[in-house]
Amino acid sequence: QLQASGGGLVQAGGSLRLSCAASGFTLDDYTIGWFRQAPGKEREGVSSISASGGNTYYIEYVKGRFTISRDNAKNTVYLQMNNLQPEDTAVYYCAAGSFGQYLDYVSVSENAYEYWGQGTLVTVSS
């Protein structure tokens, strides 16, 4: 089971750190993706980190503002979000997918992931 947390209300330009914690399994062998769904829009992939931790991916809009990282000792993946903008307002989800020997695999495609967290709401006011 995955649990996303850390959302909240923040002013534009502010920061939040989201956490994705796993229970019942270890994240060591899983690629993790962060997705978001804004009101009235489809869910989109935002960032991904490989199982090895050595490869990361960001969509263009969040590059330079968001940082994904993982702490396997804590069985947790983080998404540090800086300089948040109103357009970042959404429910954020984390997901885990196993790609076997491909420990450097990253993806922001929903179809790549097996396990999903319940989402945490991020609201950015202007």
C-alpha positions as protocol buffer text, in pm:
chain_id: "A"
residue {
  index: 1
  type: GLN
  ca { x: 0 y: 0 z: 0 }
}
residue {
  index: 2
  type: LEU
  ca { x: 123 y: 347 z: -84 }
}
residue {
  index: 3
  type: GLN
  ca { x: 37 y: 660 z: 107 }
}
residue {
  index: 4
  type: ALA
  ca { x: 100 y: 1007 z: -26 }
}
residue {
  index: 5
  type: SER
  ca { x: 113 y: 1294 z: 221 }
}
residue {
  index: 6
  type: GLY
  ca { x: 244 y: 1645 z: 263 }
}
residue {
  index: 7
  type: GLY
  ca { x: -9 y: 1840 z: 61 }
}
residue {
  index: 8
  type: GLY
  ca { x: -161 y: 2162 z: 180 }
}
residue {
  index: 9
  type: LEU
  ca { x: -236 y: 2524 z: 103 }
}
residue {
  index: 10
  type: VAL
  ca { x: 55 y: 2744 z: 7 }
}
residue {
  index: 11
  type: GLN
  ca { x: 96 y: 3084 z: -155 }
}
residue {
  index: 12
  type: ALA
  ca { x: 250 y: 3121 z: -497 }
}
residue {
  index: 13
  type: GLY
  ca { x: 626 y: 3101 z: -470 }
}
residue {
  index: 14
  type: GLY
  ca { x: 608 y: 2875 z: -168 }
}
residue {
  index: 15
  type: SER
  ca { x: 728 y: 2520 z: -119 }
}
residue {
  index: 16
  type: LEU
  ca { x: 593 y: 2185 z: -13 }
}
residue {
  index: 17
  type: ARG
  ca { x: 748 y: 1843 z: 20 }
}
residue {
  index: 18
  type: LEU
  ca { x: 533 y: 1546 z: -63 }
}
residue {
  index: 19
  type: SER
  ca { x: 610 y: 1203 z: 74 }
}
residue {
  index: 20
  type: CYS
  ca { x: 517 y: 864 z: -64 }
}
residue {
  index: 21
  type: ALA
  ca { x: 549 y: 591 z: 197 }
}
residue {
  index: 22
  type: ALA
  ca { x: 502 y: 222 z: 138 }
}
residue {
  index: 23
  type: SER
  ca { x: 368 y: -38 z: 376 }
}
residue {
  index: 24
  type: GLY
  ca { x: 363 y: -409 z: 320 }
}
residue {
  index: 25
  type: PHE
  ca { x: 642 y: -401 z: 65 }
}
residue {
  index: 26
  type: THR
  ca { x: 973 y: -229 z: 12 }
}
residue {
  index: 27
  type: LEU
  ca { x: 1023 y: 33 z: -254 }
}
residue {
  index: 28
  type: ASP
  ca { x: 1383 y: -64 z: -325 }
}
residue {
  index: 29
  type: ASP
  ca { x: 1303 y: -247 z: -647 }
}
residue {
  index: 30
  type: TYR
  ca { x: 1035 y: -11 z: -771 }
}
residue {
  index: 31
  type: THR
  ca { x: 1033 y: 283 z: -1004 }
}
residue {
  index: 32
  type: ILE
  ca { x: 822 y: 557 z: -848 }
}
residue {
  index: 33
  type: GLY
  ca { x: 616 y: 811 z: -1032 }
}
residue {
  index: 34
  type: TRP
  ca { x: 438 y: 1122 z: -918 }
}
residue {
  index: 35
  type: PHE
  ca { x: 121 y: 1219 z: -1097 }
}
residue {
  index: 36
  type: ARG
  ca { x: -129 y: 1498 z: -1050 }
}
residue {
  index: 37
  type: GLN
  ca { x: -485 y: 1571 z: -1145 }
}
residue {
  index: 38
  type: ALA
  ca { x: -605 y: 1928 z: -1154 }
}
residue {
  index: 39
  type: PRO
  ca { x: -976 y: 2010 z: -1130 }
}
residue {
  index: 40
  type: GLY
  ca { x: -1149 y: 1933 z: -1455 }
}
residue {
  index: 41
  type: LYS
  ca { x: -836 y: 1788 z: -1614 }
}
residue {
  index: 42
  type: GLU
  ca { x: -695 y: 1447 z: -1680 }
}
residue {
  index: 43
  type: ARG
  ca { x: -428 y: 1304 z: -1459 }
}
residue {
  index: 44
  type: GLU
  ca { x: -77 y: 1373 z: -1583 }
}
residue {
  index: 45
  type: GLY
  ca { x: 264 y: 1239 z: -1497 }
}
residue {
  index: 46
  type: VAL
  ca { x: 496 y: 1486 z: -1328 }
}
residue {
  index: 47
  type: SER
  ca { x: 814 y: 1310 z: -1230 }
}
residue {
  index: 48
  type: SER
  ca { x: 970 y: 969 z: -1191 }
}
residue {
  index: 49
  type: ILE
  ca { x: 1268 y: 814 z: -1017 }
}
residue {
  index: 50
  type: SER
  ca { x: 1423 y: 482 z: -1104 }
}
residue {
  index: 51
  type: ALA
  ca { x: 1458 y: 194 z: -861 }
}
residue {
  index: 52
  type: SER
  ca { x: 1831 y: 255 z: -854 }
}
residue {
  index: 53
  type: GLY
  ca { x: 1775 y: 621 z: -774 }
}
residue {
  index: 54
  type: GLY
  ca { x: 2023 y: 708 z: -1042 }
}
residue {
  index: 55
  type: ASN
  ca { x: 1777 y: 823 z: -1303 }
}
residue {
  index: 56
  type: THR
  ca { x: 1507 y: 1084 z: -1275 }
}
residue {
  index: 57
  type: TYR
  ca { x: 1262 y: 1246 z: -1511 }
}
residue {
  index: 58
  type: TYR
  ca { x: 1057 y: 1566 z: -1494 }
}
residue {
  index: 59
  type: ILE
  ca { x: 803 y: 1712 z: -1725 }
}
residue {
  index: 60
  type: GLU
  ca { x: 917 y: 2039 z: -1872 }
}
residue {
  index: 61
  type: TYR
  ca { x: 685 y: 2258 z: -1667 }
}
residue {
  index: 62
  type: VAL
  ca { x: 830 y: 2148 z: -1333 }
}
residue {
  index: 63
  type: LYS
  ca { x: 1197 y: 2122 z: -1429 }
}
residue {
  index: 64
  type: GLY
  ca { x: 1410 y: 2333 z: -1203 }
}
residue {
  index: 65
  type: ARG
  ca { x: 1131 y: 2364 z: -946 }
}
residue {
  index: 66
  type: PHE
  ca { x: 1056 y: 2006 z: -841 }
}
residue {
  index: 67
  type: THR
  ca { x: 1304 y: 1748 z: -715 }
}
residue {
  index: 68
  type: ILE
  ca { x: 1227 y: 1381 z: -673 }
}
residue {
  index: 69
  type: SER
  ca { x: 1435 y: 1170 z: -437 }
}
residue {
  index: 70
  type: ARG
  ca { x: 1417 y: 846 z: -248 }
}
residue {
  index: 71
  type: ASP
  ca { x: 1526 y: 722 z: 91 }
}
residue {
  index: 72
  type: ASN
  ca { x: 1515 y: 344 z: 81 }
}
residue {
  index: 73
  type: ALA
  ca { x: 1603 y: 320 z: 448 }
}
residue {
  index: 74
  type: LYS
  ca { x: 1277 y: 500 z: 523 }
}
residue {
  index: 75
  type: ASN
  ca { x: 1091 y: 324 z: 241 }
}
residue {
  index: 76
  type: THR
  ca { x: 983 y: 665 z: 120 }
}
residue {
  index: 77
  type: VAL
  ca { x: 1005 y: 875 z: -194 }
}
residue {
  index: 78
  type: TYR
  ca { x: 983 y: 1252 z: -183 }
}
residue {
  index: 79
  type: LEU
  ca { x: 880 y: 1526 z: -420 }
}
residue {
  index: 80
  type: GLN
  ca { x: 1021 y: 1861 z: -318 }
}
residue {
  index: 81
  type: MET
  ca { x: 822 y: 2134 z: -486 }
}
residue {
  index: 82
  type: ASN
  ca { x: 958 y: 2487 z: -488 }
}
residue {
  index: 83
  type: ASN
  ca { x: 832 y: 2809 z: -642 }
}
residue {
  index: 84
  type: LEU
  ca { x: 484 y: 2664 z: -660 }
}
residue {
  index: 85
  type: GLN
  ca { x: 240 y: 2829 z: -896 }
}
residue {
  index: 86
  type: PRO
  ca { x: -141 y: 2829 z: -902 }
}
residue {
  index: 87
  type: GLU
  ca { x: -118 y: 2598 z: -1205 }
}
residue {
  index: 88
  type: ASP
  ca { x: 37 y: 2336 z: -977 }
}
residue {
  index: 89
  type: THR
  ca { x: -289 y: 2306 z: -785 }
}
residue {
  index: 90
  type: ALA
  ca { x: -397 y: 1943 z: -807 }
}
residue {
  index: 91
  type: VAL
  ca { x: -434 y: 1618 z: -624 }
}
residue {
  index: 92
  type: TYR
  ca { x: -94 y: 1452 z: -631 }
}
residue {
  index: 93
  type: TYR
  ca { x: -58 y: 1076 z: -647 }
}
residue {
  index: 94
  type: CYS
  ca { x: 240 y: 850 z: -618 }
}
residue {
  index: 95
  type: ALA
  ca { x: 267 y: 516 z: -791 }
}
residue {
  index: 96
  type: ALA
  ca { x: 509 y: 223 z: -789 }
}
residue {
  index: 97
  type: GLY
  ca { x: 601 y: -6 z: -1071 }
}
residue {
  index: 98
  type: SER
  ca { x: 843 y: -296 z: -1098 }
}
residue {
  index: 99
  type: PHE
  ca { x: 1053 y: -333 z: -1411 }
}
residue {
  index: 100
  type: GLY
  ca { x: 1265 y: -629 z: -1313 }
}
residue {
  index: 101
  type: GLN
  ca { x: 1626 y: -587 z: -1410 }
}
residue {
  index: 102
  type: TYR
  ca { x: 1569 y: -239 z: -1554 }
}
residue {
  index: 103
  type: LEU
  ca { x: 1663 y: -57 z: -1237 }
}
residue {
  index: 104
  type: ASP
  ca { x: 1720 y: 272 z: -1420 }
}
residue {
  index: 105
  type: TYR
  ca { x: 1380 y: 279 z: -1583 }
}
residue {
  index: 106
  type: VAL
  ca { x: 1166 y: 589 z: -1539 }
}
residue {
  index: 107
  type: SER
  ca { x: 820 y: 663 z: -1673 }
}
residue {
  index: 108
  type: VAL
  ca { x: 538 y: 913 z: -1640 }
}
residue {
  index: 109
  type: SER
  ca { x: 294 y: 684 z: -1815 }
}
residue {
  index: 110
  type: GLU
  ca { x: 12 y: 569 z: -1589 }
}
residue {
  index: 111
  type: ASN
  ca { x: 8 y: 229 z: -1756 }
}
residue {
  index: 112
  type: ALA
  ca { x: 358 y: 156 z: -1625 }
}
residue {
  index: 113
  type: TYR
  ca { x: 249 y: 146 z: -1263 }
}
residue {
  index: 114
  type: GLU
  ca { x: 89 y: -125 z: -1054 }
}
residue {
  index: 115
  type: TYR
  ca { x: 38 y: 37 z: -715 }
}
residue {
  index: 116
  type: TRP
  ca { x: -118 y: 373 z: -644 }
}
residue {
  index: 117
  type: GLY
  ca { x: -150 y: 590 z: -337 }
}
residue {
  index: 118
  type: GLN
  ca { x: -469 y: 772 z: -245 }
}
residue {
  index: 119
  type: GLY
  ca { x: -357 y: 1124 z: -334 }
}
residue {
  index: 120
  type: THR
  ca { x: -279 y: 1439 z: -144 }
}
residue {
  index: 121
  type: LEU
  ca { x: -422 y: 1781 z: -230 }
}
residue {
  index: 122
  type: VAL
  ca { x: -194 y: 2070 z: -313 }
}
residue {
  index: 123
  type: THR
  ca { x: -354 y: 2411 z: -339 }
}
residue {
  index: 124
  type: VAL
  ca { x: -152 y: 2711 z: -449 }
}
residue {
  index: 125
  type: SER
  ca { x: -308 y: 3052 z: -404 }
}
residue {
  index: 126
  type: SER
  ca { x: -212 y: 3353 z: -613 }
}
